[in-house]
């Protein structure tokens, strides 16, 4: 098989890179309806070209975090009881504004995260639609009226805002994930303290600017940027926080859960995945290849729903592998913002080093590695990693069990559907799972017996709708589902009221 390991020159850490000319714009924190500066500003580096600094972003202190929580608490009493129409109008305006700036925000997203422009635009449009969806949900805060077992008494079950919500997000969907947490939080009358990933502050800041201009009342929404390991504890362990919605790694998620539970805050965690894509003998080969490439390599594999295990039955294995290698060799790797790029860089040097380490681990474990040609990636100034395929792998290997979070797939050859299902379910994770088959019986069986929160039939494991629930099982998720109408479960609390007509 052709291919070689990429040796990128981009090993410098983000903090060391310098702006090519002039001073990049400085972006402040947003606390209590005011923009506030900080002592320290961190550069936002373009992973496609480390010489490009998009901006410098204020690093919040622990004091800033406490101030943001205090501002949110103060605003909470009024916002909780604000008119649903006010909240719907705010979210609707935000959605419209994101949409009208979508090209510009997509460019920013591609520049700070490394997603290709079409992918970035898709994510921005999705964020806009999420705000529109939750604008409608603000008007649908319905409850139930149930006859009491006591004569003359009526029981009302209603939902109320939880209070102050801490929103902590990862870098890989820098606008969609904040949108799917912040929009429902605000829709149902909660105040928010938002801590985006340090690697992607740009989209978070733009979203904050849009919320500010849309007229969010002071304190209802606050932005604190900076390193999670430094200010994370100040946010999650503060007893004035009523709920924490977190998306990120399992390790940090466990820490967040522990800190929040210390003071009885509600916790929702969306964590990692090791998502299987099953390809059965009777699959449409073209569809299966598209699913594997889309799910395995797009967004440089940096998606929690990426198909990192491809489980292929013996009859189609060789034909599938040949076609996968052929198609993967054609992928255009390069600057995320260049026309025609299909695979952009990884987000930073640490992520690149971690993916490379997994390539070594797989080789040491005895798997064979095929990699796309390094010369296909244009620049050496970014954190590029060509798509890679492990074959001759065993389900017990670390490359088949641990999240790699890069453009790397592990092919696992199995006898038949039964073995494929058992290998697919043999994971600590259970986020998304896919199957490519023309058999209705196999598809139906897989839908019922897959131990994942999201199941895809003849579709990539990544790529989800914005108006339906999203989440996983096992170590992939904790707490109520996100998105769609199901989001209300986390962002509201239930009240049961008994009313006697003879009072
Ligand atoms: P991460 O390192 O866990 O960081 C997530 C967020 O937590 C960041 O904002 C981070 O801040 C912050 N943080 C770090 N330490 C903290 C602490 N002690 N207390 C509170 N917050 C803290 O994850 P990541 O590397 O950004 O994202 C990749 C991971 O996210 C992958 O595992 C991926 O599978 C997962 N993910 C899951 C989903 C899903 O829906 N299931 C979606 C996307 C991604 P800093 O940025 O400053 O470190
Ligand atoms: Mg960046």
Coordinates of C-alpha atoms and ligand atoms in Angstrom, one line a residue:
X1 CA 0.0 0.0 0.0
X2 CA 1.3 3.5 -0.8
X3 CA 1.7 6.3 1.7
X4 CA 4.0 7.8 4.3
X5 CA 4.1 9.4 7.7
X6 CA 3.8 13.2 7.6
X7 CA 6.6 15.1 9.4
X8 CA 5.1 18.6 9.9
X9 CA 7.4 21.4 10.9
X10 CA 4.6 22.8 13.0
X11 CA 5.7 21.8 16.4
X12 CA 5.7 25.2 18.1
X13 CA 3.1 25.7 20.8
X14 CA 0.3 28.1 20.2
X15 CA 1.5 30.6 22.8
X16 CA 4.8 31.1 21.0
X17 CA 3.6 32.0 17.5
X18 CA 3.7 35.6 16.5
X19 CA 1.4 37.8 14.4
X20 CA 2.7 38.4 10.8
X21 CA 2.2 42.1 11.0
X22 CA 0.3 44.7 13.1
X23 CA -1.4 43.9 16.3
X24 CA -4.3 41.4 16.3
X25 CA -7.5 42.7 17.9
X26 CA -8.0 42.3 21.6
X27 CA -11.2 40.7 22.9
X28 CA -12.5 41.2 26.4
X29 CA -14.6 39.3 28.9
X30 CA -18.3 40.0 29.1
X31 CA -19.6 40.2 32.7
X32 CA -22.8 41.8 34.0
X33 CA -23.5 43.4 30.6
X34 CA -20.0 45.0 30.4
X35 CA -16.9 44.3 28.4
X36 CA -14.0 43.9 30.8
X37 CA -10.3 43.7 30.2
X38 CA -7.8 41.4 31.9
X39 CA -4.2 41.3 32.9
X40 CA -3.4 38.5 30.5
X41 CA -4.4 38.0 26.9
X42 CA -3.8 34.7 25.0
X43 CA -3.3 34.6 21.3
X44 CA -5.8 32.7 19.1
X45 CA -3.6 30.8 16.6
X46 CA -4.6 29.5 13.2
X47 CA -3.8 25.7 13.1
X48 CA -3.5 25.8 9.3
X49 CA -0.7 28.4 9.6
X50 CA 0.8 29.0 13.0
X51 CA 2.1 32.4 11.9
X52 CA -1.4 33.8 11.8
X53 CA -2.8 35.1 15.0
X54 CA -6.5 35.8 14.7
X55 CA -6.8 37.8 17.9
X56 CA -5.8 38.1 21.6
X57 CA -8.4 37.0 24.1
X58 CA -8.7 38.1 27.8
X59 CA -7.9 35.4 30.3
X60 CA -10.3 35.6 33.2
X61 CA -9.1 35.4 36.8
X62 CA -10.9 33.4 39.5
X63 CA -12.2 36.8 40.7
X64 CA -13.7 37.4 37.2
X65 CA -15.4 34.0 37.4
X66 CA -16.9 34.9 40.8
X67 CA -18.1 38.3 39.5
X68 CA -19.7 36.6 36.6
X69 CA -21.5 34.2 38.8
X70 CA -22.6 37.0 41.1
X71 CA -23.9 39.0 38.1
X72 CA -25.8 35.9 36.9
X73 CA -27.3 35.3 40.3
X74 CA -28.5 38.9 40.5
X75 CA -30.1 38.8 37.1
X76 CA -31.7 35.4 37.7
X77 CA -34.7 36.5 39.8
X78 CA -36.1 38.7 37.0
X79 CA -35.0 36.6 34.1
X80 CA -36.6 33.4 35.6
X81 CA -40.0 35.2 35.5
X82 CA -39.5 37.2 32.3
X83 CA -42.0 36.9 29.6
X84 CA -41.5 33.9 27.3
X85 CA -42.1 36.3 24.4
X86 CA -39.1 38.4 25.5
X87 CA -36.9 35.3 25.6
X88 CA -38.3 34.0 22.2
X89 CA -37.6 37.4 20.6
X90 CA -34.1 37.5 21.9
X91 CA -33.2 34.0 20.7
X92 CA -34.9 34.7 17.3
X93 CA -32.8 37.9 16.9
X94 CA -29.6 36.0 17.8
X95 CA -30.5 33.3 15.2
X96 CA -31.1 35.9 12.5
X97 CA -27.9 37.7 13.3
X98 CA -25.8 34.5 13.3
X99 CA -27.3 33.7 9.9
X100 CA -26.6 37.1 8.5
X101 CA -23.0 36.9 9.6
X102 CA -22.6 33.3 8.7
X103 CA -19.9 33.6 6.0
X104 CA -17.8 35.8 8.3
X105 CA -18.2 33.5 11.4
X106 CA -17.5 30.4 9.3
X107 CA -14.2 32.0 8.2
X108 CA -13.4 32.7 11.8
X109 CA -14.3 29.2 12.8
X110 CA -12.1 27.7 10.0
X111 CA -9.3 30.0 11.0
X112 CA -9.3 29.2 14.7
X113 CA -10.3 25.5 14.7
X114 CA -9.1 24.2 11.3
X115 CA -12.4 22.9 10.0
X116 CA -12.8 23.3 6.3
X117 CA -14.9 26.3 5.1
X118 CA -17.9 24.2 4.0
X119 CA -17.9 22.3 7.3
X120 CA -17.5 25.6 9.2
X121 CA -20.4 27.2 7.4
X122 CA -22.6 24.1 8.1
X123 CA -21.8 24.4 11.8
X124 CA -22.6 28.2 11.9
X125 CA -25.9 27.7 10.0
X126 CA -26.7 24.9 12.4
X127 CA -26.0 27.3 15.4
X128 CA -28.4 29.9 13.9
X129 CA -31.1 27.2 13.5
X130 CA -30.7 26.0 17.0
X131 CA -31.4 29.6 18.3
X132 CA -34.5 29.7 16.1
X133 CA -35.6 26.3 17.4
X134 CA -35.3 27.3 21.0
X135 CA -36.9 30.7 20.3
X136 CA -40.0 28.5 19.6
X137 CA -39.4 26.3 22.6
X138 CA -39.5 29.3 24.9
X139 CA -43.2 29.6 24.0
X140 CA -43.8 25.9 24.6
X141 CA -43.0 25.7 28.2
X142 CA -46.1 23.6 28.8
X143 CA -47.1 21.5 31.8
X144 CA -49.8 19.0 32.7
X145 CA -53.0 19.3 34.6
X146 CA -53.9 16.0 36.4
X147 CA -57.0 15.2 38.4
X148 CA -56.1 14.7 42.0
X149 CA -57.1 11.6 44.0
X150 CA -58.7 14.1 46.4
X151 CA -62.1 15.5 45.3
X152 CA -62.1 19.2 44.5
X153 CA -58.3 19.3 44.1
X154 CA -56.4 19.8 40.9
X155 CA -52.8 19.0 40.4
X156 CA -50.6 21.1 38.1
X157 CA -47.2 20.0 36.9
X158 CA -45.1 22.9 35.6
X159 CA -41.5 23.5 34.7
X160 CA -39.4 26.4 35.9
X161 CA -35.9 27.6 35.2
X162 CA -33.1 25.9 37.2
X163 CA -31.3 29.2 37.9
X164 CA -27.7 29.9 37.0
X165 CA -26.1 27.4 34.5
X166 CA -22.4 27.0 33.9
X167 CA -21.7 26.1 30.2
X168 CA -18.3 24.6 29.5
X169 CA -17.5 23.6 25.9
X170 CA -14.7 21.9 23.9
X171 CA -12.9 23.4 20.9
X172 CA -14.2 21.0 18.2
X173 CA -17.6 22.6 17.6
X174 CA -16.8 26.1 18.8
X175 CA -20.2 27.6 17.9
X176 CA -22.7 24.7 17.6
X177 CA -22.1 23.2 21.0
X178 CA -22.3 26.6 22.8
X179 CA -25.5 27.2 20.8
X180 CA -27.1 24.0 21.8
X181 CA -26.4 24.7 25.5
X182 CA -26.9 28.5 25.7
X183 CA -30.1 28.6 23.6
X184 CA -32.1 26.2 25.7
X185 CA -30.6 27.6 29.0
X186 CA -31.9 31.1 28.1
X187 CA -35.1 29.9 26.5
X188 CA -36.3 28.4 29.7
X189 CA -35.3 31.4 31.9
X190 CA -31.8 30.5 33.1
X191 CA -28.8 32.8 33.4
X192 CA -25.5 31.6 31.9
X193 CA -21.8 31.8 32.7
X194 CA -20.1 30.5 29.6
X195 CA -16.5 29.1 29.6
X196 CA -15.5 28.2 26.0
X197 CA -12.4 26.1 25.2
X198 CA -9.2 28.1 25.3
X199 CA -8.2 27.0 21.8
X200 CA -11.3 28.5 20.2
X201 CA -12.3 31.7 21.9
X202 CA -13.2 33.5 18.7
X203 CA -16.6 32.0 17.9
X204 CA -17.5 32.3 21.6
X205 CA -16.7 36.0 21.6
X206 CA -18.6 36.6 18.4
X207 CA -21.6 34.8 19.8
X208 CA -21.3 37.0 22.9
X209 CA -21.2 40.1 20.8
X210 CA -24.3 39.0 19.0
X211 CA -26.1 38.3 22.3
X212 CA -25.1 41.7 23.6
X213 CA -26.3 43.6 20.5
X214 CA -29.5 41.6 20.5
X215 CA -30.2 43.1 24.0
X216 CA -29.6 40.3 26.4
X217 CA -30.2 41.9 29.9
X218 CA -27.1 42.5 32.0
X219 CA -26.0 39.5 33.9
X220 CA -28.2 37.0 32.1
X221 CA -25.3 35.9 29.9
X222 CA -21.6 36.2 30.8
X223 CA -18.5 35.1 29.0
X224 CA -15.3 34.1 30.9
X225 CA -12.5 32.9 28.8
X226 CA -9.2 31.3 29.9
X227 CA -7.7 28.0 30.8
X228 CA -10.1 25.4 32.2
X229 CA -7.5 23.9 34.5
X230 CA -7.0 27.4 36.1
X231 CA -10.6 28.8 36.3
X232 CA -12.6 25.6 35.8
X233 CA -12.8 24.8 39.5
X234 CA -13.8 28.3 40.4
X235 CA -16.8 27.9 38.1
X236 CA -17.9 24.3 38.8
X237 CA -17.3 24.3 42.6
X238 CA -19.2 27.6 43.3
X239 CA -22.4 26.8 45.3
X240 CA -24.2 29.7 43.5
X241 CA -24.1 27.6 40.3
X242 CA -27.3 25.5 40.0
X243 CA -26.4 23.4 37.0
X244 CA -23.3 22.6 34.9
X245 CA -23.6 21.5 31.2
X246 CA -20.2 20.2 30.1
X247 CA -19.0 18.7 26.8
X248 CA -15.4 17.5 26.6
X249 CA -13.1 14.7 27.6
X250 CA -13.9 12.0 30.1
X251 CA -11.1 13.0 32.5
X252 CA -12.2 16.6 32.8
X253 CA -15.9 15.5 32.8
X254 CA -15.3 13.3 35.9
X255 CA -13.7 16.3 37.6
X256 CA -16.5 18.6 36.7
X257 CA -19.1 16.1 37.9
X258 CA -17.4 15.7 41.2
X259 CA -17.1 19.4 41.8
X260 CA -20.7 20.1 40.9
X261 CA -22.1 17.3 42.9
X262 CA -20.3 18.6 46.0
X263 CA -22.8 21.4 46.1
X264 CA -25.8 19.4 44.6
X265 CA -25.7 21.2 41.3
X266 CA -27.4 19.4 38.3
X267 CA -24.8 17.9 36.0
X268 CA -25.0 17.0 32.3
X269 CA -21.9 15.6 30.6
X270 CA -21.3 14.8 26.9
X271 CA -18.0 13.0 26.6
X272 CA -16.0 10.8 24.2
X273 CA -16.8 8.0 21.8
X274 CA -15.2 5.1 20.0
X275 CA -18.0 4.9 17.4
X276 CA -18.3 1.7 15.4
X277 CA -19.4 1.6 11.7
X278 CA -20.4 -1.9 10.6
X279 CA -20.1 -2.8 7.0
X280 CA -21.9 -6.0 6.1
X281 CA -21.3 -8.2 3.0
X282 CA -24.5 -7.0 1.4
X283 CA -23.7 -3.2 1.8
X284 CA -23.7 -0.8 -1.1
X285 CA -20.0 -0.4 -1.4
X286 CA -20.1 3.2 -2.5
X287 CA -22.4 4.2 0.4
X288 CA -20.2 2.3 2.8
X289 CA -17.1 4.1 1.6
X290 CA -18.7 7.5 1.7
X291 CA -19.9 6.7 5.3
X292 CA -16.4 5.6 6.3
X293 CA -14.6 8.6 4.8
X294 CA -17.2 11.2 6.0
X295 CA -17.4 9.7 9.5
X296 CA -13.8 8.7 9.9
X297 CA -11.8 11.5 8.3
X298 CA -13.9 14.7 7.8
X299 CA -13.3 17.4 10.4
X300 CA -9.9 15.7 10.6
X301 CA -11.6 13.0 12.7
X302 CA -12.0 15.5 15.6
X303 CA -15.6 14.7 16.3
X304 CA -17.0 12.8 19.3
X305 CA -19.2 10.9 16.8
X306 CA -16.4 10.0 14.4
X307 CA -16.3 6.5 13.1
X308 CA -13.1 5.3 14.5
X309 CA -13.8 1.6 14.4
X310 CA -14.9 0.1 11.1
X311 CA -16.1 -3.4 11.5
X312 CA -16.2 -5.2 8.2
X313 CA -17.5 -8.7 7.5
X314 CA -15.1 -11.1 5.7
X315 CA -16.9 -11.3 2.4
X316 CA -16.6 -7.6 1.6
X317 CA -13.4 -6.8 3.7
X318 CA -10.8 -6.8 0.9
X319 CA -12.9 -5.0 -1.7
X320 CA -13.9 -2.4 1.0
X321 CA -10.3 -1.9 2.1
X322 CA -9.1 -1.4 -1.5
X323 CA -11.8 1.1 -2.2
X324 CA -11.2 2.9 1.1
X325 CA -7.5 3.3 0.4
X326 CA -8.2 4.4 -3.2
X327 CA -10.7 7.0 -2.1
X328 CA -8.7 8.2 0.9
X329 CA -5.6 8.8 -1.3
X330 CA -7.6 11.3 -3.3
X331 CA -8.6 13.5 -0.3
X332 CA -7.3 17.0 -0.5
X333 CA -5.4 17.9 2.7
X334 CA -4.5 21.5 3.3
X335 CA -5.3 25.0 4.7
X336 CA -8.8 24.9 6.1
X337 CA -9.8 28.1 4.3
X338 CA -8.4 27.1 0.9
X339 CA -10.9 26.2 -1.8
X340 CA -11.2 22.5 -2.3
X341 CA -9.6 21.4 1.0
X342 CA -11.4 18.3 2.4
X343 CA -9.2 17.6 5.4
X344 CA -7.8 20.5 7.4
X345 CA -5.2 20.4 10.2
X346 CA -5.6 19.2 13.7
X347 CA -6.4 21.9 16.3
X348 CA -2.9 22.2 17.9
X349 CA 0.5 20.7 18.5
X350 CA -0.7 18.7 21.5
X351 CA -3.5 17.1 19.5
X352 CA -1.1 16.3 16.7
X353 CA 1.4 14.8 19.1
X354 CA -1.3 12.7 20.7
X355 CA -2.6 11.4 17.4
X356 CA 0.9 10.5 16.3
X357 CA 1.5 8.7 19.5
X358 CA -1.6 6.5 18.7
X359 CA -0.1 5.8 15.3
X360 CA 3.0 4.4 17.2
X361 CA 0.9 2.6 19.7
X362 CA -1.0 0.8 16.9
X363 CA 2.2 -0.2 15.2
X364 CA 3.7 -1.5 18.4
X365 CA 0.5 -3.5 19.1
X366 CA 1.0 -5.2 15.8
X367 CA -1.5 -3.6 13.5
X368 CA -0.5 -2.5 9.9
X369 CA -0.7 1.2 9.2
X370 CA -1.6 2.8 5.8
X371 CA -1.3 6.5 5.5
X372 CA -2.1 9.0 2.8
X373 CA 0.8 10.7 1.2
X374 CA 2.4 13.5 3.2
X375 CA 3.2 15.5 0.0
X376 CA -0.5 15.9 -0.5
X377 CA -0.7 18.4 2.4
X378 CA 0.3 21.8 1.1
X379 CA 1.8 23.6 4.0
X380 CA 4.3 22.7 6.7
X381 CA 3.2 25.6 8.9
X382 CA 0.2 23.8 10.3
X383 CA -0.7 20.8 12.4
X384 CA -1.4 18.5 9.5
X385 CA -1.9 14.8 9.8
X386 CA -2.8 12.7 6.7
X387 CA -5.7 10.2 7.0
X388 CA -4.6 6.8 8.3
X389 CA -6.0 3.3 8.3
X390 CA -5.1 0.5 10.6
X391 CA -5.6 -3.0 9.4
X392 CA -4.8 -6.4 10.9
X393 CA -6.1 -5.0 14.1
X394 CA -7.7 -6.8 17.1
X395 CA -10.6 -5.5 19.1
X396 CA -8.5 -5.7 22.3
X397 CA -5.9 -3.3 21.0
X398 CA -5.8 0.3 22.4
X399 CA -6.3 1.7 18.9
X400 CA -9.7 -0.2 18.9
X401 CA -10.7 0.9 22.4
X402 CA -9.5 4.4 23.0
X403 CA -10.7 7.7 21.4
X404 CA -7.9 8.9 19.1
X405 CA -9.6 12.1 17.9
X406 CA -7.8 12.4 14.6
X407 CA -8.2 11.2 11.0
X408 CA -7.4 7.6 11.9
X409 CA -9.7 4.6 11.5
X410 CA -9.1 1.0 12.8
X411 CA -10.5 -1.7 10.5
X412 CA -11.7 -4.8 12.3
X413 CA -12.4 -7.9 10.3
X414 CA -15.3 -10.1 11.5
X415 CA -17.0 -13.3 10.3
X416 CA -20.6 -12.2 10.2
X417 CA -23.3 -9.8 11.6
X418 CA -23.4 -11.4 15.0
X419 CA -19.7 -11.0 15.6
X420 CA -19.9 -7.4 14.2
X421 CA -22.7 -6.5 16.7
X422 CA -20.8 -8.0 19.6
X423 CA -17.5 -6.2 18.7
X424 CA -19.5 -2.9 18.1
X425 CA -21.0 -3.1 21.6
X426 CA -17.8 -4.2 23.3
X427 CA -16.8 -0.7 24.2
X428 CA -16.7 1.6 27.3
X429 CA -18.4 4.2 25.1
X430 CA -21.8 4.3 23.5
X431 CA -22.3 7.5 21.6
X432 CA -23.1 6.8 18.0
X433 CA -23.1 3.6 16.0
X434 CA -23.7 2.9 12.3
X435 CA -24.4 0.0 10.0
X436 CA -24.2 -0.2 6.2
X437 CA -26.4 -3.0 4.8
X438 CA -29.2 -3.6 2.4
X439 CA -30.8 -6.1 4.8
X440 CA -33.9 -4.7 6.6
X441 CA -33.6 -7.5 9.2
X442 CA -30.0 -6.6 10.0
X443 CA -30.7 -2.9 10.1
X444 CA -33.8 -3.4 12.4
X445 CA -31.9 -5.8 14.7
X446 CA -29.0 -3.4 14.9
X447 CA -31.3 -0.4 15.7
X448 CA -32.6 -2.4 18.7
X449 CA -29.5 -4.1 20.0
X450 CA -26.8 -1.4 19.5
X451 CA -25.7 0.0 22.8
X452 CA -25.4 3.5 21.6
X453 CA -27.5 6.7 22.0
X454 CA -27.5 7.4 18.3
X455 CA -27.9 4.7 15.6
X456 CA -27.3 5.4 11.9
X457 CA -28.4 3.1 9.0
X458 CA -26.5 3.6 5.7
X459 CA -25.4 7.0 7.1
X460 CA -22.2 8.2 8.7
X461 CA -22.0 8.0 12.5
X462 CA -21.3 11.8 12.5
X463 CA -23.8 14.3 11.3
X464 CA -26.9 14.8 13.4
X465 CA -30.0 16.9 13.1
X466 CA -30.4 19.9 15.3
X467 CA -34.0 19.4 16.5
X468 CA -33.9 15.9 18.0
X469 CA -32.2 14.5 21.1
X470 CA -28.5 13.8 21.1
X471 CA -26.4 11.9 23.6
X472 CA -24.9 8.5 24.4
X473 CA -24.7 5.7 26.9
X474 CA -22.0 4.2 29.1
X475 CA -19.0 6.6 29.5
X476 CA -20.2 8.8 26.6
X477 CA -22.8 10.7 28.5
X478 CA -24.2 11.5 31.9
X479 CA -27.5 13.1 32.7
X480 CA -30.4 14.1 30.5
X481 CA -30.2 14.3 26.7
X482 CA -29.2 17.5 24.9
X483 CA -31.0 19.2 22.0
X484 CA -34.5 19.2 20.6
X485 CA -37.5 19.2 22.9
X486 CA -35.6 16.8 25.2
X487 CA -33.3 19.7 26.2
X488 CA -35.9 21.0 28.6
X489 CA -35.3 18.1 31.0
X490 CA -31.9 19.5 32.0
X491 CA -32.6 23.2 31.8
X492 CA -35.9 23.1 33.8
X493 CA -37.0 21.8 37.2
X494 CA -40.5 20.3 37.8
X495 CA -43.0 21.8 40.2
X496 CA -46.1 19.9 41.3
X497 CA -48.8 22.3 42.6
X498 CA -52.0 21.2 44.4
X499 CA -55.0 23.6 44.1
X500 CA -58.2 23.2 46.1
X501 CA -61.2 25.0 44.7
X502 CA -62.7 25.4 48.2
X503 CA -60.0 27.7 49.6
Ligands
LIG1 P1 -11.5 19.0 27.5 O1 -10.0 19.1 27.5 O2 -12.1 18.1 28.4 O3 -12.0 20.4 27.6 C1 -13.4 20.7 27.6 C2 -13.6 22.0 28.3 O4 -13.4 21.9 29.7 C3 -12.7 23.2 27.8 O5 -13.4 24.4 27.9 C4 -11.7 23.2 28.9 O6 -11.0 24.4 29.0 C5 -12.5 22.9 30.2 N1 -11.8 22.4 31.3 C6 -10.5 21.9 31.4 N2 -10.2 21.6 32.7 C7 -11.3 21.9 33.4 C8 -11.6 21.8 34.8 N3 -10.7 21.3 35.7 N4 -12.8 22.2 35.2 C9 -13.7 22.7 34.4 N5 -13.4 22.9 33.0 C10 -12.3 22.4 32.6 O7 -12.0 18.5 26.0 P2 -11.5 19.1 24.6 O8 -10.1 18.6 24.4 O9 -11.7 20.5 24.5 O10 -12.5 18.4 23.6 C11 -12.3 17.1 23.1 C12 -13.2 16.1 23.8 O11 -14.5 16.5 23.8 C13 -13.2 14.7 23.2 O12 -13.0 13.7 24.2 C14 -14.5 14.6 22.5 O13 -15.0 13.3 22.4 C15 -15.4 15.4 23.4 N6 -16.6 15.9 22.8 C16 -17.8 15.3 23.1 C17 -18.9 15.7 22.4 C18 -20.2 15.0 22.8 O14 -21.2 15.7 22.5 N7 -20.3 13.8 23.3 C19 -18.9 16.6 21.4 C20 -17.6 17.2 21.1 C21 -16.5 16.8 21.8 P3 -9.6 24.6 28.2 O15 -9.9 24.6 26.8 O16 -9.1 25.8 28.7 O17 -8.7 23.4 28.6
LIG2 MG1 -7.3 28.9 17.7

